[in-house]
mmCIF file of C-alpha atoms and ligand atoms in Angstrom:
data_model
loop_
_atom_site.group_PDB
_atom_site.id
_atom_site.type_symbol
_atom_site.label_atom_id
_atom_site.label_comp_id
_atom_site.label_asym_id
_atom_site.label_seq_id
_atom_site.Cartn_x
_atom_site.Cartn_y
_atom_site.Cartn_z
ATOM 1 C CA MET A 1 0.000 0.000 0.000
ATOM 2 C CA ALA A 2 1.203 3.463 -0.772
ATOM 3 C CA SER A 3 2.294 5.517 2.187
ATOM 4 C CA THR A 4 0.807 8.928 2.859
ATOM 5 C CA THR A 5 3.992 10.602 1.662
ATOM 6 C CA GLN A 6 3.852 8.727 -1.597
ATOM 7 C CA VAL A 7 0.220 9.639 -2.059
ATOM 8 C CA SER A 8 0.792 13.298 -1.364
ATOM 9 C CA PHE A 9 3.820 13.274 -3.626
ATOM 10 C CA LEU A 10 1.683 11.786 -6.353
ATOM 11 C CA LEU A 11 -1.022 14.354 -5.728
ATOM 12 C CA ALA A 12 1.498 17.153 -5.928
ATOM 13 C CA ALA A 13 2.855 15.750 -9.171
ATOM 14 C CA VAL A 14 -0.600 15.458 -10.682
ATOM 15 C CA LEU A 15 -1.443 18.976 -9.563
ATOM 16 C CA ALA A 16 1.763 20.355 -11.011
ATOM 17 C CA TRP A 17 1.027 18.593 -14.260
ATOM 18 C CA ALA A 18 -2.535 19.907 -14.333
ATOM 19 C CA LEU A 19 -1.334 23.449 -13.726
ATOM 20 C CA ALA A 20 1.409 23.236 -16.308
ATOM 21 C CA SER A 21 -0.904 21.863 -18.951
ATOM 22 C CA ALA A 22 -3.871 24.103 -18.193
ATOM 23 C CA PRO A 23 -4.783 25.868 -21.405
ATOM 24 C CA ALA A 24 -3.209 29.294 -21.430
ATOM 25 C CA ALA A 25 -6.215 31.506 -21.002
ATOM 26 C CA ASP A 26 -6.320 35.140 -21.937
ATOM 27 C CA SER A 27 -4.446 35.385 -25.142
ATOM 28 C CA TRP A 28 -4.749 35.122 -28.878
ATOM 29 C CA SER A 29 -4.388 31.427 -29.476
ATOM 30 C CA LYS A 30 -0.963 30.090 -30.319
ATOM 31 C CA GLU A 31 -2.037 30.381 -33.961
ATOM 32 C CA GLY A 32 -3.006 34.036 -33.596
ATOM 33 C CA HIS A 33 0.365 34.975 -32.103
ATOM 34 C CA THR A 34 2.276 32.809 -34.536
ATOM 35 C CA LEU A 35 0.557 34.478 -37.484
ATOM 36 C CA THR A 36 1.129 37.991 -36.178
ATOM 37 C CA CYS A 37 4.813 37.310 -35.622
ATOM 38 C CA ARG A 38 5.337 35.541 -38.938
ATOM 39 C CA ILE A 39 3.701 38.395 -40.808
ATOM 40 C CA ALA A 40 5.893 40.878 -38.934
ATOM 41 C CA GLN A 41 9.101 38.978 -39.553
ATOM 42 C CA GLY A 42 8.294 38.799 -43.260
ATOM 43 C CA LEU A 43 8.171 42.607 -43.358
ATOM 44 C CA LEU A 44 11.459 43.337 -41.607
ATOM 45 C CA GLU A 45 14.149 45.376 -43.279
ATOM 46 C CA PRO A 46 17.674 43.898 -43.195
ATOM 47 C CA ALA A 47 18.867 45.791 -40.092
ATOM 48 C CA ALA A 48 15.863 44.774 -38.036
ATOM 49 C CA ALA A 49 15.942 41.211 -39.338
ATOM 50 C CA HIS A 50 19.552 41.030 -38.220
ATOM 51 C CA ALA A 51 18.891 42.450 -34.757
ATOM 52 C CA VAL A 52 15.961 40.091 -34.196
ATOM 53 C CA LYS A 53 18.083 37.125 -35.196
ATOM 54 C CA ASN A 54 20.799 38.250 -32.809
ATOM 55 C CA LEU A 55 18.413 38.533 -29.904
ATOM 56 C CA LEU A 56 16.695 35.187 -30.380
ATOM 57 C CA PRO A 57 18.149 32.135 -28.675
ATOM 58 C CA GLU A 58 19.978 29.898 -31.118
ATOM 59 C CA GLU A 59 17.652 26.929 -30.830
ATOM 60 C CA VAL A 60 14.810 28.652 -32.695
ATOM 61 C CA GLY A 61 16.929 29.194 -35.792
ATOM 62 C CA GLY A 62 15.955 32.837 -36.196
ATOM 63 C CA ASP A 63 12.205 32.171 -36.116
ATOM 64 C CA LEU A 64 10.556 34.853 -33.975
ATOM 65 C CA SER A 65 7.142 33.187 -34.184
ATOM 66 C CA ALA A 66 8.470 30.132 -32.347
ATOM 67 C CA LEU A 67 8.733 32.243 -29.182
ATOM 68 C CA CYS A 68 5.812 34.612 -29.552
ATOM 69 C CA VAL A 69 3.735 32.606 -27.077
ATOM 70 C CA TRP A 70 6.539 32.511 -24.508
ATOM 71 C CA PRO A 71 4.961 35.283 -22.372
ATOM 72 C CA ASP A 72 1.836 33.111 -21.992
ATOM 73 C CA GLN A 73 3.914 30.135 -20.923
ATOM 74 C CA VAL A 74 5.706 32.013 -18.156
ATOM 75 C CA ARG A 75 2.998 34.281 -16.805
ATOM 76 C CA HIS A 76 2.085 31.852 -14.042
ATOM 77 C CA TRP A 77 5.680 31.194 -12.964
ATOM 78 C CA SER A 78 6.473 33.069 -9.788
ATOM 79 C CA LYS A 79 9.333 34.933 -11.458
ATOM 80 C CA TYR A 80 6.983 36.336 -14.084
ATOM 81 C CA ARG A 81 3.721 36.595 -12.180
ATOM 82 C CA TRP A 82 4.056 40.394 -12.304
ATOM 83 C CA THR A 83 3.544 40.218 -16.078
ATOM 84 C CA SER A 84 0.034 38.766 -15.818
ATOM 85 C CA PRO A 85 -1.826 42.114 -15.894
ATOM 86 C CA LEU A 86 0.208 43.140 -18.948
ATOM 87 C CA HIS A 87 -1.836 40.959 -21.301
ATOM 88 C CA PHE A 88 -5.051 42.969 -21.257
ATOM 89 C CA ILE A 89 -6.998 46.071 -20.236
ATOM 90 C CA ASP A 90 -10.203 46.244 -18.227
ATOM 91 C CA THR A 91 -12.352 49.200 -19.198
ATOM 92 C CA PRO A 92 -15.505 50.405 -17.414
ATOM 93 C CA ASP A 93 -18.588 48.374 -18.323
ATOM 94 C CA GLN A 94 -20.421 49.716 -21.375
ATOM 95 C CA ALA A 95 -18.092 52.700 -21.703
ATOM 96 C CA CYS A 96 -16.718 51.399 -25.015
ATOM 97 C CA SER A 97 -13.684 53.616 -24.718
ATOM 98 C CA PHE A 98 -10.114 53.382 -23.492
ATOM 99 C CA VAL A 99 -8.613 56.190 -21.475
ATOM 100 C CA TYR A 100 -5.010 55.485 -20.551
ATOM 101 C CA SER A 101 -4.957 57.379 -17.268
ATOM 102 C CA ARG A 102 -8.248 55.839 -16.185
ATOM 103 C CA ASP A 103 -7.806 52.255 -17.363
ATOM 104 C CA CYS A 104 -4.130 51.345 -17.616
ATOM 105 C CA HIS A 105 -3.240 49.926 -14.224
ATOM 106 C CA GLY A 106 -2.915 46.594 -12.492
ATOM 107 C CA GLN A 107 -5.527 45.244 -10.100
ATOM 108 C CA ASN A 108 -3.730 46.875 -7.207
ATOM 109 C CA GLY A 109 -3.742 50.183 -9.037
ATOM 110 C CA VAL A 110 -0.082 50.221 -10.122
ATOM 111 C CA GLU A 111 0.081 52.588 -13.076
ATOM 112 C CA ASP A 112 1.047 51.469 -16.583
ATOM 113 C CA MET A 113 0.467 47.788 -15.795
ATOM 114 C CA CYS A 114 -1.693 46.996 -18.814
ATOM 115 C CA VAL A 115 -1.039 45.881 -22.353
ATOM 116 C CA ALA A 116 -0.671 49.434 -23.737
ATOM 117 C CA GLY A 117 1.754 50.387 -20.961
ATOM 118 C CA ALA A 118 3.716 47.188 -21.449
ATOM 119 C CA ILE A 119 4.204 47.789 -25.176
ATOM 120 C CA ALA A 120 5.522 51.281 -24.399
ATOM 121 C CA ASN A 121 7.751 49.852 -21.667
ATOM 122 C CA PHE A 122 9.426 47.185 -23.764
ATOM 123 C CA THR A 123 9.643 49.506 -26.771
ATOM 124 C CA SER A 124 11.442 52.021 -24.622
ATOM 125 C CA GLN A 125 13.839 49.332 -23.353
ATOM 126 C CA LEU A 126 14.585 48.245 -26.926
ATOM 127 C CA LEU A 127 15.276 51.825 -28.040
ATOM 128 C CA HIS A 128 18.537 51.563 -26.124
ATOM 129 C CA TYR A 129 19.602 48.531 -28.131
ATOM 130 C CA ARG A 130 20.241 50.588 -31.264
ATOM 131 C CA HIS A 131 22.093 53.223 -29.332
ATOM 132 C CA GLY A 132 24.356 50.548 -27.972
ATOM 133 C CA SER A 133 23.419 51.642 -24.482
ATOM 134 C CA ALA A 134 21.308 48.661 -23.551
ATOM 135 C CA ASP A 135 20.716 48.907 -19.856
ATOM 136 C CA ARG A 136 22.109 45.787 -18.221
ATOM 137 C CA LYS A 137 19.112 45.825 -15.937
ATOM 138 C CA TYR A 138 16.939 44.753 -18.847
ATOM 139 C CA ASN A 139 17.056 41.567 -20.845
ATOM 140 C CA MET A 140 16.721 42.603 -24.488
ATOM 141 C CA THR A 141 15.623 39.139 -25.587
ATOM 142 C CA GLU A 142 12.762 39.188 -23.146
ATOM 143 C CA ALA A 143 11.882 42.747 -24.175
ATOM 144 C CA LEU A 144 11.623 41.585 -27.803
ATOM 145 C CA LEU A 145 9.425 38.608 -26.913
ATOM 146 C CA PHE A 146 7.154 40.665 -24.677
ATOM 147 C CA LEU A 147 6.798 43.411 -27.278
ATOM 148 C CA SER A 148 5.994 40.865 -30.002
ATOM 149 C CA HIS A 149 3.439 39.069 -27.858
ATOM 150 C CA PHE A 150 1.700 42.142 -26.487
ATOM 151 C CA MET A 151 1.458 43.712 -29.937
ATOM 152 C CA GLY A 152 -0.667 40.680 -30.767
ATOM 153 C CA ASP A 153 -2.750 40.887 -27.602
ATOM 154 C CA VAL A 154 -3.570 44.596 -27.911
ATOM 155 C CA HIS A 155 -5.133 43.832 -31.300
ATOM 156 C CA GLN A 156 -7.424 41.116 -29.938
ATOM 157 C CA PRO A 157 -10.598 43.147 -29.393
ATOM 158 C CA MET A 158 -11.625 41.252 -26.245
ATOM 159 C CA HIS A 159 -8.273 41.902 -24.594
ATOM 160 C CA VAL A 160 -9.669 45.381 -24.096
ATOM 161 C CA GLY A 161 -13.040 44.476 -22.636
ATOM 162 C CA PHE A 162 -15.401 45.227 -19.800
ATOM 163 C CA THR A 163 -14.268 44.871 -16.211
ATOM 164 C CA SER A 164 -17.173 42.933 -14.701
ATOM 165 C CA ASP A 165 -17.125 40.127 -17.286
ATOM 166 C CA GLN A 166 -13.304 39.981 -17.428
ATOM 167 C CA GLY A 167 -13.194 40.707 -21.133
ATOM 168 C CA GLY A 168 -15.888 38.141 -21.878
ATOM 169 C CA ASN A 169 -14.308 35.349 -19.808
ATOM 170 C CA THR A 170 -17.389 35.023 -17.610
ATOM 171 C CA ILE A 171 -19.865 35.040 -20.514
ATOM 172 C CA ASN A 172 -20.407 31.326 -20.986
ATOM 173 C CA LEU A 173 -21.882 30.181 -24.244
ATOM 174 C CA ARG A 174 -21.543 27.561 -26.919
ATOM 175 C CA TRP A 175 -19.400 27.687 -29.997
ATOM 176 C CA PHE A 176 -21.248 25.434 -32.410
ATOM 177 C CA LYS A 177 -21.494 22.229 -30.342
ATOM 178 C CA HIS A 178 -19.021 22.771 -27.540
ATOM 179 C CA LYS A 179 -18.885 24.910 -24.426
ATOM 180 C CA SER A 180 -16.825 28.046 -24.582
ATOM 181 C CA ASN A 181 -16.925 31.661 -23.478
ATOM 182 C CA LEU A 182 -16.940 34.924 -25.355
ATOM 183 C CA HIS A 183 -13.305 35.665 -24.618
ATOM 184 C CA HIS A 184 -12.198 32.305 -25.973
ATOM 185 C CA VAL A 185 -14.332 32.714 -29.058
ATOM 186 C CA TRP A 186 -12.173 35.710 -29.944
ATOM 187 C CA ASP A 187 -8.897 34.257 -28.710
ATOM 188 C CA ARG A 188 -9.133 30.977 -30.520
ATOM 189 C CA GLU A 189 -12.464 29.564 -31.698
ATOM 190 C CA ILE A 190 -12.890 31.828 -34.728
ATOM 191 C CA ILE A 191 -9.273 31.328 -35.809
ATOM 192 C CA LEU A 192 -9.259 27.582 -35.265
ATOM 193 C CA THR A 193 -12.602 27.100 -36.995
ATOM 194 C CA ALA A 194 -11.376 29.134 -39.963
ATOM 195 C CA ILE A 195 -8.148 27.154 -40.280
ATOM 196 C CA ALA A 196 -9.980 23.840 -39.948
ATOM 197 C CA GLU A 197 -13.027 24.552 -42.077
ATOM 198 C CA LEU A 198 -11.879 27.057 -44.674
ATOM 199 C CA TYR A 199 -8.193 26.300 -45.117
ATOM 200 C CA GLY A 200 -8.080 22.509 -44.802
ATOM 201 C CA LYS A 201 -6.272 22.702 -41.429
ATOM 202 C CA ASP A 202 -3.409 24.471 -43.162
ATOM 203 C CA MET A 203 -2.296 27.491 -41.162
ATOM 204 C CA ASP A 204 0.093 28.525 -43.952
ATOM 205 C CA ALA A 205 -2.834 28.826 -46.348
ATOM 206 C CA PHE A 206 -4.613 31.089 -43.873
ATOM 207 C CA GLN A 207 -1.442 33.150 -43.495
ATOM 208 C CA ASN A 208 -1.060 33.465 -47.275
ATOM 209 C CA HIS A 209 -4.623 34.702 -47.550
ATOM 210 C CA LEU A 210 -3.995 37.277 -44.811
ATOM 211 C CA VAL A 211 -0.869 38.514 -46.563
ATOM 212 C CA HIS A 212 -2.691 38.576 -49.890
ATOM 213 C CA ASN A 213 -5.478 40.608 -48.310
ATOM 214 C CA PHE A 214 -3.161 43.431 -47.287
ATOM 215 C CA THR A 215 -0.715 43.329 -50.202
ATOM 216 C CA THR A 216 -3.025 43.242 -53.209
ATOM 217 C CA GLY A 217 -6.418 42.352 -51.715
ATOM 218 C CA PRO A 218 -9.168 44.363 -50.029
ATOM 219 C CA TRP A 219 -6.993 45.965 -47.322
ATOM 220 C CA SER A 220 -4.187 47.121 -49.598
ATOM 221 C CA ASP A 221 -5.506 50.704 -49.737
ATOM 222 C CA ASP A 222 -5.592 50.782 -45.970
ATOM 223 C CA VAL A 223 -2.376 49.146 -45.028
ATOM 224 C CA SER A 224 -0.068 52.152 -45.154
ATOM 225 C CA SER A 225 -2.272 53.953 -42.638
ATOM 226 C CA TRP A 226 -1.985 51.003 -40.224
ATOM 227 C CA GLY A 227 1.670 51.816 -39.784
ATOM 228 C CA ASP A 228 1.175 55.556 -39.233
ATOM 229 C CA CYS A 229 2.721 56.330 -35.894
ATOM 230 C CA GLU A 230 4.265 59.595 -34.785
ATOM 231 C CA ASP A 231 5.384 58.408 -31.404
ATOM 232 C CA LEU A 232 5.987 54.719 -30.828
ATOM 233 C CA LEU A 233 5.289 55.062 -27.124
ATOM 234 C CA SER A 234 1.801 56.480 -27.475
ATOM 235 C CA CYS A 235 0.533 54.520 -30.492
ATOM 236 C CA PRO A 236 -0.410 51.476 -28.379
ATOM 237 C CA THR A 237 -3.105 53.672 -26.806
ATOM 238 C CA LYS A 238 -4.658 54.066 -30.246
ATOM 239 C CA TYR A 239 -4.541 50.304 -30.873
ATOM 240 C CA ALA A 240 -6.241 49.599 -27.544
ATOM 241 C CA ALA A 241 -8.959 52.152 -28.297
ATOM 242 C CA GLU A 242 -9.602 50.442 -31.635
ATOM 243 C CA SER A 243 -9.925 47.126 -29.842
ATOM 244 C CA ILE A 244 -12.579 48.201 -27.341
ATOM 245 C CA ASN A 245 -14.514 49.847 -30.169
ATOM 246 C CA LEU A 246 -14.452 46.595 -32.128
ATOM 247 C CA ALA A 247 -15.312 44.626 -28.997
ATOM 248 C CA CYS A 248 -18.461 46.714 -28.492
ATOM 249 C CA LYS A 249 -19.450 46.726 -32.137
ATOM 250 C CA TRP A 250 -18.709 43.103 -33.028
ATOM 251 C CA ALA A 251 -17.878 40.932 -30.053
ATOM 252 C CA TYR A 252 -20.410 41.801 -27.349
ATOM 253 C CA SER A 253 -23.197 42.405 -29.831
ATOM 254 C CA ASP A 254 -25.328 39.308 -30.544
ATOM 255 C CA ALA A 255 -23.448 37.246 -27.972
ATOM 256 C CA HIS A 256 -25.066 36.666 -24.629
ATOM 257 C CA GLU A 257 -24.700 34.227 -21.793
ATOM 258 C CA GLY A 258 -26.137 30.805 -22.648
ATOM 259 C CA GLU A 259 -26.464 31.380 -26.384
ATOM 260 C CA THR A 260 -25.050 29.247 -29.156
ATOM 261 C CA LEU A 261 -22.845 31.051 -31.653
ATOM 262 C CA SER A 262 -22.468 29.439 -35.050
ATOM 263 C CA ASP A 263 -22.301 30.205 -38.769
ATOM 264 C CA GLY A 264 -23.778 33.699 -38.681
ATOM 265 C CA TYR A 265 -21.457 34.962 -35.959
ATOM 266 C CA PHE A 266 -18.467 33.120 -37.422
ATOM 267 C CA GLY A 267 -18.959 34.439 -40.950
ATOM 268 C CA SER A 268 -19.448 38.048 -39.930
ATOM 269 C CA ARG A 269 -16.635 38.148 -37.335
ATOM 270 C CA LEU A 270 -13.886 36.266 -39.142
ATOM 271 C CA PRO A 271 -12.995 39.273 -41.337
ATOM 272 C CA ILE A 272 -12.574 41.370 -38.170
ATOM 273 C CA VAL A 273 -10.324 38.801 -36.516
ATOM 274 C CA ALA A 274 -8.296 38.321 -39.696
ATOM 275 C CA ARG A 275 -7.779 42.049 -40.092
ATOM 276 C CA ARG A 276 -6.647 42.472 -36.479
ATOM 277 C CA ILE A 277 -4.090 39.681 -36.814
ATOM 278 C CA ALA A 278 -2.724 41.330 -39.952
ATOM 279 C CA GLN A 279 -2.689 44.789 -38.362
ATOM 280 C CA GLY A 280 -0.797 43.455 -35.367
ATOM 281 C CA GLY A 281 1.792 41.936 -37.691
ATOM 282 C CA VAL A 282 2.210 45.034 -39.834
ATOM 283 C CA ARG A 283 2.525 47.267 -36.795
ATOM 284 C CA LEU A 284 4.981 44.972 -35.043
ATOM 285 C CA ALA A 285 7.132 45.198 -38.169
ATOM 286 C CA VAL A 286 6.879 48.994 -38.115
ATOM 287 C CA PHE A 287 8.017 49.039 -34.482
ATOM 288 C CA LEU A 288 10.912 46.658 -35.047
ATOM 289 C CA ASN A 289 12.047 48.446 -38.215
ATOM 290 C CA ARG A 290 12.087 51.767 -36.399
ATOM 291 C CA LEU A 291 13.712 50.383 -33.258
ATOM 292 C CA PHE A 292 16.472 48.529 -35.048
ATOM 293 C CA GLY A 293 16.666 50.449 -38.324
ATOM 294 C CA GLU A 294 19.780 52.146 -39.573
ATOM 295 C CA HIS A 295 17.934 55.329 -40.316
ATOM 296 C CA HIS A 296 17.437 57.701 -37.513
ATOM 297 C CA HIS A 297 13.827 58.605 -37.042
ATOM 298 C CA HIS A 298 13.728 62.010 -35.576
ATOM 299 C CA SER A 299 10.507 61.441 -33.707
ATOM 300 C CA ASP A 300 11.985 58.457 -31.869
ATOM 301 C CA ASP A 301 14.808 60.572 -30.532
ATOM 302 C CA VAL A 302 12.416 63.182 -29.344
ATOM 303 C CA VAL A 303 10.500 60.632 -27.323
ATOM 304 C CA ALA A 304 13.425 58.431 -26.412
ATOM 305 C CA SER A 305 15.064 60.621 -23.826
ATOM 306 C CA PRO A 306 12.130 61.846 -21.748
ATOM 307 C CA ALA A 307 10.492 58.448 -21.911
ATOM 308 C CA GLY A 308 13.745 56.730 -21.058
ATOM 309 C CA SER A 309 13.989 58.606 -17.818
ATOM 310 C CA MET A 310 10.265 58.590 -17.158
ATOM 311 C CA MET A 311 10.083 54.891 -17.693
ATOM 312 C CA ASN A 312 12.677 54.071 -15.147
ATOM 313 C CA TRP A 313 10.441 51.405 -13.736
HETATM 314 C C1 NAG B 401 8.650 47.257 -17.555
HETATM 315 O O1 NAG B 401 9.612 46.212 -17.549
HETATM 316 C C2 NAG B 401 10.312 46.025 -16.341
HETATM 317 C C3 NAG B 401 11.251 44.839 -16.479
HETATM 318 O O2 NAG B 401 11.813 44.705 -17.719
HETATM 319 C C4 NAG B 401 9.363 45.786 -15.204
HETATM 320 O O3 NAG B 401 10.060 45.761 -13.977
HETATM 321 C C5 NAG B 401 8.259 46.823 -15.171
HETATM 322 O O4 NAG B 401 7.296 46.490 -14.199
HETATM 323 C C6 NAG B 401 7.595 46.899 -16.520
HETATM 324 N N1 NAG B 401 6.484 47.828 -16.539
HETATM 325 C C7 NAG B 401 5.462 47.684 -17.396
HETATM 326 C C8 NAG B 401 4.371 48.677 -17.336
HETATM 327 O O5 NAG B 401 5.419 46.786 -18.216
HETATM 328 C C1 NAG B 402 17.383 36.691 -21.112
HETATM 329 O O1 NAG B 402 16.158 35.999 -21.040
HETATM 330 C C2 NAG B 402 16.150 34.728 -21.662
HETATM 331 C C3 NAG B 402 14.722 34.203 -21.589
HETATM 332 O O2 NAG B 402 14.240 34.245 -20.290
HETATM 333 C C4 NAG B 402 17.158 33.826 -20.973
HETATM 334 O O3 NAG B 402 17.166 32.558 -21.593
HETATM 335 C C5 NAG B 402 18.518 34.478 -21.048
HETATM 336 O O4 NAG B 402 19.454 33.705 -20.328
HETATM 337 C C6 NAG B 402 18.492 35.882 -20.475
HETATM 338 N N1 NAG B 402 19.774 36.533 -20.733
HETATM 339 C C7 NAG B 402 20.477 37.127 -19.791
HETATM 340 C C8 NAG B 402 21.738 37.777 -20.218
HETATM 341 O O5 NAG B 402 20.116 37.137 -18.619
HETATM 342 C C1 NAG B 403 -9.648 38.391 -46.687
HETATM 343 O O1 NAG B 403 -10.541 39.429 -47.026
HETATM 344 C C2 NAG B 403 -11.865 39.010 -47.255
HETATM 345 C C3 NAG B 403 -12.648 40.207 -47.745
HETATM 346 O O2 NAG B 403 -12.683 41.222 -46.780
HETATM 347 C C4 NAG B 403 -12.440 38.436 -45.976
HETATM 348 O O3 NAG B 403 -13.753 37.984 -46.172
HETATM 349 C C5 NAG B 403 -11.587 37.287 -45.527
HETATM 350 O O4 NAG B 403 -12.049 36.823 -44.272
HETATM 351 C C6 NAG B 403 -10.149 37.696 -45.415
HETATM 352 N N1 NAG B 403 -9.413 36.504 -45.104
HETATM 353 C C7 NAG B 403 -8.271 36.511 -44.492
HETATM 354 C C8 NAG B 403 -7.673 35.213 -44.147
HETATM 355 O O5 NAG B 403 -7.711 37.538 -44.218
#
């Protein structure tokens, strides 16, 4: 018979396993992040491509997308628990707006602890990389992975959602035949259903269609405006505001507790999800090209110094 110690050891092991393999809630699915990062990497100019390769650990062979979900994998480790609030923003119920000073804080009220603040933070850390003055306090590899991940998250409309329903996490409903919640519908269900049903389970085909859509397809007139950004440190506020607007217009509408969402919701929302993934990728490329580019962008210098000292977190 097993002794009590053995039993409790076993229990602990099972618990540890269950925790480690719990689905990473609260993020674009692995596919969403992978797509955003692949699109971005495909748009890098040589200097940025080189810097990214330098910063990535050797084992991923220069593939940024292989590590774009890393921040989700570590957010429950004690060392990285502080990063948990950086994946999202809670806005006041029904307000349908994002106001940085009102909404960007952690649960305990610590300022800037939200996805828009985090993008500014890691962008500001990476600005020092080009100037060769990388602060030893900061790990530039981690800054790159966090920036790449959070650029994806800020584009997921339900990552900027209402406070009382935790961005749709507490709105339980069905996605076709299985149980889900509104947050997960936007994180993963729409993407996974599209890849499975419309692209023969081929994520590359979905990616090619996304890229087609913004290079020569329906978004090609729009795409240059996606990258418009005077000040890298304040643009994330704009992206978050877009997300809560989309959340109100497309995510919360026609989706209530206990309902079943199927073809109608899927067909009308997929173009929104697809566009947000593409926008996240294009904008991540813009950030990385400016951060690591050879050309000096005047506006970056203007913001770099005050922000550098301000953001001495
Ligand atoms: C910025 O990053 C540093 C570590 O790199 C961290 O200590 C700080 O809390 C971060 N702040 C935000 C808002 O992300
Ligand atoms: C930076 O972070 C990565 C990922 O956590 C880690 O593997 C690496 O050892 C760190 N580098 C330094 C210099 O601490
Ligand atoms: C491409 O654009 C069309 C037209 O807007 C849209 O219906 C479709 O969902 C988009 N697909 C992808 C993968 O971007």
